[in-house]
C-alpha positions as a printed Julia matrix, in Angstrom:
260×3 Matrix{Float64}:
   0.0    0.0     0.0
   1.32   3.44   -0.92
   2.58   5.63    1.93
   0.86   9.02    2.22
   2.49  12.1     3.78
   1.71  15.82    3.84
   4.05  17.31    1.26
   3.06  20.97    1.06
   0.22  23.45    0.74
  -0.66  25.97   -1.96
  -1.57  29.6    -1.21
  -2.6   31.79   -4.16
  -1.04  35.27   -4.13
  -0.71  38.16   -6.57
   2.74  39.41   -5.56
   5.39  36.87   -4.52
   7.42  39.57   -2.79
   4.63  40.16   -0.28
   4.7   36.78    1.56
   8.51  36.7     1.38
   8.61  40.11    3.08
   5.91  39.31    5.65
   7.52  36.01    6.64
  10.92  37.71    6.78
   9.54  40.36    9.14
   8.63  37.51   11.52
  12.01  35.78   11.27
  10.83  33.09    8.85
  12.76  32.22    5.7
  10.81  32.42    2.44
  12.31  32.87   -1.01
  11.46  32.97   -4.7
  11.26  29.41   -6.02
  11.02  29.74   -9.79
   8.75  29.48  -12.81
   6.5   26.74  -14.17
   7.22  27.51  -17.81
   4.57  25.09  -19.11
   1.78  26.49  -16.93
   2.4   30.23  -16.68
   2.77  30.23  -12.89
   5.63  30.95  -10.5
   6.15  30.52   -6.8
   7.82  31.45   -3.55
   8.56  28.8    -0.94
   9.02  28.44    2.8
  10.24  25.09    4.16
   9.61  23.55    7.57
  11.4   20.24    7.15
  10.01  18.45    4.11
   6.58  20.06    4.52
   6.53  23.48    2.92
   4.37  26.4     1.86
   4.06  27.22   -1.83
   2.9   30.76   -2.53
   1.67  30.48   -6.12
   1.1   33.37   -8.51
   0.35  33.85  -12.2
   3.34  34.91  -14.28
   1.81  34.5   -17.76
  -1.98  34.78  -17.74
  -2.54  33.6   -21.31
  -0.43  30.49  -20.76
  -2.16  29.79  -17.45
  -5.58  30.11  -19.11
  -4.53  27.59  -21.77
  -3.29  24.99  -19.27
  -5.05  21.63  -19.48
  -5.45  18.96  -16.78
  -3.89  21.01  -13.94
  -6.85  22.14  -11.83
  -4.52  24.02   -9.45
  -3.56  26.4   -12.26
  -7.14  26.63  -13.52
  -8.32  27.58  -10.03
  -5.59  30.22   -9.76
  -6.93  31.85  -12.92
 -10.44  31.83  -11.42
  -9.64  33.33   -8.01
  -6.77  35.74   -8.71
  -6.38  38.64   -8.46
  -9.48  39.07   -6.32
  -8.96  36.38   -3.69
  -5.57  35.47   -2.2
  -6.75  32.24   -0.58
  -5.32  29.01    0.72
  -5.95  26.66   -2.19
  -5.38  23.08   -1.06
  -3.05  20.66    0.66
  -0.75  18.38   -1.33
  -0.25  14.72   -0.43
   3.04  12.97   -1.18
   2.95   9.32   -2.23
   5.72   6.82   -2.83
   3.69   5.11   -5.59
   1.61   7.47   -7.71
   0.27   4.74  -10.01
  -1.07   2.74   -7.07
  -2.54   5.88   -5.53
  -4.21   6.78   -8.84
  -5.79   3.33   -9.07
  -7.07   3.59   -5.5
  -8.58   7.04   -6.04
 -10.24   5.95   -9.27
 -11.76   2.97   -7.47
 -13.17   5.46   -4.94
 -14.99   7.16   -7.81
 -12.84  10.29   -8.12
 -12.11  11.98  -11.45
  -8.35  12.34  -11.95
  -6.11  14.17  -14.35
  -3.53  12.11  -16.19
  -0.3   11.7   -14.25
   1.62  14.84  -15.22
   5.38  15.27  -15.45
   5.94  18.57  -13.64
   8.99  20.76  -13.92
  10.18  24.25  -13.16
  13.4   26.21  -13.06
  14.59  27.27   -9.63
  15.94  30.75   -8.98
  19.4   29.6   -10.06
  18.16  28.07  -13.3
  18.3   24.44  -12.14
  15.59  22.09  -13.38
  13.32  20.62  -10.68
  11.14  17.65  -11.72
   8.3   15.63  -10.19
   5.18  13.64  -11.07
   1.71  14.73  -10.0
  -2.0   14.34  -10.58
  -4.91  16.57   -9.67
  -8.45  15.61   -8.68
 -11.39  17.33  -10.35
 -14.48  18.47   -8.52
 -15.05  18.84   -4.8
 -16.84  17.3    -1.84
 -19.64  19.54   -0.61
 -17.72  22.53   -1.97
 -14.29  21.62   -0.54
 -11.69  21.0    -3.25
  -9.53  17.9    -3.07
  -5.79  17.73   -2.45
  -3.52  16.95   -5.34
  -0.98  14.14   -5.23
   2.75  14.35   -5.91
   5.69  11.96   -6.12
   9.3   13.11   -6.0
  12.37  11.22   -7.12
  14.26   9.47   -4.33
  13.41   8.74   -0.71
  12.38  11.34    1.86
  15.75  10.93    3.56
  17.6   11.58    0.3
  15.49  14.66   -0.48
  15.95  16.05    3.04
  19.71  15.65    2.78
  19.85  17.16   -0.72
  17.57  20.12    0.06
  19.43  20.89    3.27
  22.83  20.71    1.58
  21.64  23.06   -1.18
  20.27  25.59    1.33
  16.63  25.17    0.3
  15.83  23.85    3.77
  17.48  26.07    6.37
  17.0   27.27    9.92
  14.57  30.11   10.53
  16.04  33.06   12.46
  12.93  33.18   14.67
  13.49  29.58   15.78
  12.34  26.07   15.07
   8.75  25.53   13.9
   6.82  22.6    12.44
   3.68  22.59   10.31
   1.24  20.42   12.28
  -2.35  21.05   11.15
  -4.43  22.21    8.21
  -7.8   23.59    9.28
 -10.77  23.24    6.93
 -14.02  25.04    7.73
 -16.81  22.91    6.27
 -20.57  22.59    6.56
 -20.42  18.91    7.58
 -17.1   18.09    9.3
 -17.96  14.45    9.97
 -18.92  13.72    6.36
 -15.93  15.57    4.88
 -13.44  13.83    7.16
 -15.01  10.43    6.51
 -14.91  10.96    2.74
 -11.28  12.12    2.64
 -10.31   9.35    5.05
 -11.81   6.71    2.79
 -10.29   8.22   -0.36
  -6.75   8.59    1.0
  -6.65   5.78    3.55
  -6.23   8.1     6.55
  -7.49   7.26   10.06
 -10.2    9.5    11.52
 -10.84  10.66   15.08
 -13.3   13.05   16.73
 -12.0   15.52   19.29
 -13.65  15.24   22.67
 -16.04  18.03   23.55
 -16.29  19.64   20.12
 -17.25  19.0    16.52
 -13.72  18.76   15.13
 -12.97  15.65   13.08
  -9.3   14.9    12.49
  -7.47  12.86    9.88
  -3.99  11.77   10.91
  -1.31  11.89    8.23
   1.98  10.86    9.79
   2.52  13.06   12.85
   0.45  15.84   11.27
  -3.29  16.24   10.78
  -6.08  17.63    8.65
  -8.78  19.08   10.94
 -12.36  19.61    9.77
 -14.34  22.14   11.82
 -17.8   23.65   11.52
 -18.14  26.57    9.12
 -19.99  27.73    6.04
 -16.98  28.44    3.82
 -16.09  24.87    2.75
 -12.52  26.05    2.38
  -8.98  25.54    3.65
  -8.59  28.45    6.07
  -5.71  28.05    8.5
  -2.29  26.45    9.02
  -1.15  25.65   12.56
   2.52  25.41   13.55
   4.07  24.12   16.75
   7.17  25.96   17.9
   9.67  26.17   20.76
  10.27  29.84   19.96
   8.9   32.26   22.56
   8.99  34.94   19.88
   6.7   32.98   17.58
   4.3   31.46   20.11
   0.92  33.19   20.02
   1.56  34.89   16.69
  -0.92  34.82   13.83
   0.25  35.87   10.36
  -2.37  36.86    7.8
  -1.65  36.82    4.07
  -4.75  37.51    2.03
  -7.47  35.21    3.37
  -4.97  32.66    4.72
  -3.89  32.52    8.36
  -0.71  31.01    9.84
  -0.97  30.38   13.59
   1.94  29.52   15.91
   1.36  27.66   19.17
   3.61  26.22   21.83
   5.06  22.85   20.94
   3.22  20.04   22.68
   5.21  18.02   25.2
   5.56  14.31   24.32
């Protein structure tokens, strides 16, 4: 069975300099990533271990409008420039063909498996394989799925050695939760859990339903938006604890690291 992990999240923005500057003001490293020359988009990135934030903007509108199969780009064209929103989470698999077969058997409509590539800010070619999922569940869009070359350990070593993954001046922080505000948290969590093979739990005393993905989680809470709204970090840094960073409609919240 394919192993699923939380790879990254996508946040649509108009100006890549803005999140880089805002994160920098809080002692968090973010930097220009590069261009998706086939899709007309470009990005800025901020890494917290292997889980990272991708701030995604439109570099070439006509090319983005002409993009087929990639619903992430199509959605960017729809919502920008008016709505700088958290788009979706991205799930990493170690076997994208097996994952595709499983999702198809669950009745989901998938793009073909796409060979993705972009140039980084030093002109180096970065490559991966991915597939997107069309449609939504009660208004909430699905994650997309990605597979990188090599093992997680190899990627961590390579990205650290190249300086892509580096320490944040403000201190250590880990991405722990994605918060989705949905009209029916139980149904949404159950559906995603069945589709992606993730275990589900209900928090005591409230209506939060949680899917565990490794040592991280996707939390579904009551709300009318049916959208990805918030990212929660755990941190040892006194300077970060209690902070909430807003970029467009997305919110990044920092809480004290839980004791084991």
